[in-house]
C-alpha positions as a Markdown table, in Angstrom:
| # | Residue | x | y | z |
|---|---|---|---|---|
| 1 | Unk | 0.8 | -35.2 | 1.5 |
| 2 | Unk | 1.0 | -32.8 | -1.0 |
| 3 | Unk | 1.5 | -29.4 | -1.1 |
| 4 | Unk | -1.7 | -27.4 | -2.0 |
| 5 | Unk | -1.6 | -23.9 | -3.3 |
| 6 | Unk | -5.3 | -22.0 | -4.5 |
| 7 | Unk | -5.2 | -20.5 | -6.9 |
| 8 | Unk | -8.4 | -17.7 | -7.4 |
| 9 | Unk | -8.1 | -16.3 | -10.9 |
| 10 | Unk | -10.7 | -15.9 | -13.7 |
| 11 | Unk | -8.8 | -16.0 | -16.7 |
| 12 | Unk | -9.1 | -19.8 | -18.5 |
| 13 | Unk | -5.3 | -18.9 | -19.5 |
| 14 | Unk | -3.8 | -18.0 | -16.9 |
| 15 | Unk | -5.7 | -20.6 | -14.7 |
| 16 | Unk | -3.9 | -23.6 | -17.3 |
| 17 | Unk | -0.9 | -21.9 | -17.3 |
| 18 | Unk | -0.7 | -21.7 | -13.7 |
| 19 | Unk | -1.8 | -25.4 | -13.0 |
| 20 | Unk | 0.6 | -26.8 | -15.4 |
| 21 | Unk | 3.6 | -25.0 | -13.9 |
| 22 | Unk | 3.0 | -26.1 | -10.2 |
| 23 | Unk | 1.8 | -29.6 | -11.0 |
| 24 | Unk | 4.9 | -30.8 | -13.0 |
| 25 | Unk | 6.3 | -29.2 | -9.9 |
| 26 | Unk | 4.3 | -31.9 | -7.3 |
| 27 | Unk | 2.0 | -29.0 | -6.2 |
| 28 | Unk | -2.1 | -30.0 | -6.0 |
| 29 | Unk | -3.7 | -27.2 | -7.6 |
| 30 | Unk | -7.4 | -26.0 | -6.6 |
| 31 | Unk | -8.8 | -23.0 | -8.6 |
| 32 | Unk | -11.6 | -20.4 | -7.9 |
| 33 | Unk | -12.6 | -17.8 | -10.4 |
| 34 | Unk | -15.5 | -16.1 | -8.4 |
| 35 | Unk | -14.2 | -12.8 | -6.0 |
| 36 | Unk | -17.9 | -13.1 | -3.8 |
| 37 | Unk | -17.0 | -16.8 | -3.2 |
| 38 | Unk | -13.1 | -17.1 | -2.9 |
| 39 | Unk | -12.9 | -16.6 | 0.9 |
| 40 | Unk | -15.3 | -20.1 | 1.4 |
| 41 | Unk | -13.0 | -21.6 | -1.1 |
| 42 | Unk | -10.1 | -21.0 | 1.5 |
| 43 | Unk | -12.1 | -21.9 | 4.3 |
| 44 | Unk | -12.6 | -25.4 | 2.4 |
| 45 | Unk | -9.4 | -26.1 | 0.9 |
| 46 | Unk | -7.0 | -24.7 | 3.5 |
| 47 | Unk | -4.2 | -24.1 | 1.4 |
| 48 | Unk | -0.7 | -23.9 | 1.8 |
| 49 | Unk | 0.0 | -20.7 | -0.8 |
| 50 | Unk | -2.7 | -18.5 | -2.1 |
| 51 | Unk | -2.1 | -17.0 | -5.6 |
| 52 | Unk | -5.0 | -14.2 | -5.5 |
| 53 | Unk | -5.6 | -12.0 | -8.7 |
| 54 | Unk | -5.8 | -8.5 | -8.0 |
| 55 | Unk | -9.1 | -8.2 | -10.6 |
| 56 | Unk | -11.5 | -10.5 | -10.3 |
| 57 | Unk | -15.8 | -10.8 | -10.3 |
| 58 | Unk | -18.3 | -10.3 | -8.1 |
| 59 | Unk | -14.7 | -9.0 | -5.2 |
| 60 | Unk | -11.8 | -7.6 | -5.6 |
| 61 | Unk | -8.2 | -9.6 | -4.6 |
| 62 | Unk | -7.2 | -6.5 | -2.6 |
| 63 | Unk | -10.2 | -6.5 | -0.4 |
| 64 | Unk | -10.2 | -10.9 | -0.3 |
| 65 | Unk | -6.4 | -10.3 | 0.6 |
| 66 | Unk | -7.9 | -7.6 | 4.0 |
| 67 | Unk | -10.1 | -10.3 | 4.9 |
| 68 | Unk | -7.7 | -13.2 | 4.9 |
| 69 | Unk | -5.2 | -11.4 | 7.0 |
| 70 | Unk | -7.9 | -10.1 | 9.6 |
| 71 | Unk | -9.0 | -13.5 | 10.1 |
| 72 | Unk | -6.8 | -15.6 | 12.3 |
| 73 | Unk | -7.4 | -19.2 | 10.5 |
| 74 | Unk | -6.1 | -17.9 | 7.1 |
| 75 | Unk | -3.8 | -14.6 | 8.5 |
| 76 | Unk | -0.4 | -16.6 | 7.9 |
| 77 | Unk | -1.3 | -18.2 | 4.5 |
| 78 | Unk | 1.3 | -17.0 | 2.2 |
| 79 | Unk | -0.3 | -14.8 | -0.6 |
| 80 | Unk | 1.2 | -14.0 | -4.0 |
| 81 | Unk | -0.8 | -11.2 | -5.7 |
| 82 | Unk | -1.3 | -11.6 | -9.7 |
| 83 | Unk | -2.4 | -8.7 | -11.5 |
| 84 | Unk | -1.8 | -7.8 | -14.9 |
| 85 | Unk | -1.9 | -4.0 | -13.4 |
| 86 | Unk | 1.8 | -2.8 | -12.1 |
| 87 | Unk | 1.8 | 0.5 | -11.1 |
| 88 | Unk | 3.6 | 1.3 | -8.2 |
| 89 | Unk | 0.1 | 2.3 | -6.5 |
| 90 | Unk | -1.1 | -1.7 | -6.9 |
| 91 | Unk | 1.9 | -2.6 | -5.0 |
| 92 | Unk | 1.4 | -0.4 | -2.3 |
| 93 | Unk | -1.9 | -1.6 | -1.8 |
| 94 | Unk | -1.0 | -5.1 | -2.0 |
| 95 | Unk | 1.7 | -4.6 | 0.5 |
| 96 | Unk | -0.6 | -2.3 | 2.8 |
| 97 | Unk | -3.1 | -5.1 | 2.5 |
| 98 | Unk | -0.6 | -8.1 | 3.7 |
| 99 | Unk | 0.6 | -9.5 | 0.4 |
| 100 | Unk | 3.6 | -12.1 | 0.8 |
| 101 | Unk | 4.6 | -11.3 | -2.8 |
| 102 | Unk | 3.6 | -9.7 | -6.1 |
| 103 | Unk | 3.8 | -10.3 | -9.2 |
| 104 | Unk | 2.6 | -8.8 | -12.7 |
| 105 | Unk | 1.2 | -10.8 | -15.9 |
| 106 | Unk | 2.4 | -11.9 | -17.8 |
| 107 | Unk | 5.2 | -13.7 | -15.6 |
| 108 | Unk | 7.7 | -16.1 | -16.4 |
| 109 | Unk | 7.3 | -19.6 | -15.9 |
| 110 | Unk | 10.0 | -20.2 | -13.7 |
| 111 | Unk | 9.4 | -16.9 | -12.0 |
| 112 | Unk | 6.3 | -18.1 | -10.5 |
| 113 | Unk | 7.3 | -21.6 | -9.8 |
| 114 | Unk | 10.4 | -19.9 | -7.6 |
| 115 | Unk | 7.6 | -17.7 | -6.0 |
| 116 | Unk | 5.1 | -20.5 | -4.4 |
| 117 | Unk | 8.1 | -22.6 | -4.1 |
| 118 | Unk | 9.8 | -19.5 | -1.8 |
| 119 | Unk | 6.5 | -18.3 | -0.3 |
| 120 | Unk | 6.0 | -22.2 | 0.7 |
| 121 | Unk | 9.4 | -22.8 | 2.4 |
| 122 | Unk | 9.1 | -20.1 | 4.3 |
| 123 | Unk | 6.2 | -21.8 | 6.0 |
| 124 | Unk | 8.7 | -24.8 | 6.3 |
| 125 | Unk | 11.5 | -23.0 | 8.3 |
| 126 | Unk | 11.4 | -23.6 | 12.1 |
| 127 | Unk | 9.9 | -20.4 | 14.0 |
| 128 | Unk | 7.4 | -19.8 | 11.1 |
């Protein structure tokens, strides 16, 4: 079975970009570009990673990323924040909100690929 990561972003580029990465990589790649939506796209995909854009339509990431973690059937999914903001106060509020990781566009390619990869295995290890 493969490994499934969402990804809910509204930029076209960064959606490719994304999708190319962690499928060479063996990953299945959903997408969502609609904030209002994206927590019925978990629901329905149940994903293994979540990588959640900080700005997006309709809902912010930061208040999709509270309502994952309050809800116990999507609390432990791993969650990489994406925001092309980086002030320090973005990563607080990520972090207050229950973000596994962050991470700032633009990234590397091979920095996001370690990320979902890391944020994945953690999953893996016995006791998680």
């Amino acid at each position: 079975m493969a490994k499934r990561v969402l990804l809910i972003e509204d930029e076209p580029n960064i959606i490719e970009a994304v999708r190319f990465i962690l499928s060479r990589d063996g990953w299945s790649v959903d997408t969502h570009a609609d904030g209002a939506t994206a927590l019925s796209a978990v629901a329905r995909r149940v994903p293994d990673v979540i990588v959640l854009d900080a700005m997006l339509p309709g809902r912010s990431g930061f208040e999709i990323l509270r309502d994952l973690r309050g809800d116990s059937k999507t609390a432990d999914i791993p969650v990489l924040m994406l925001t092309a903001r980086g002030q320090q106060k973005d990563r607080d509020m990520a972090a207050r909100n229950g973000a596994n990781r962050f991470m700032t566009k633009p990234f590397s390619n091979a920095e996001m690929l370690a990320c979902v990869q890391e944020l994945y295995a953690a999953t893996q290890s016995p006791g998680a």
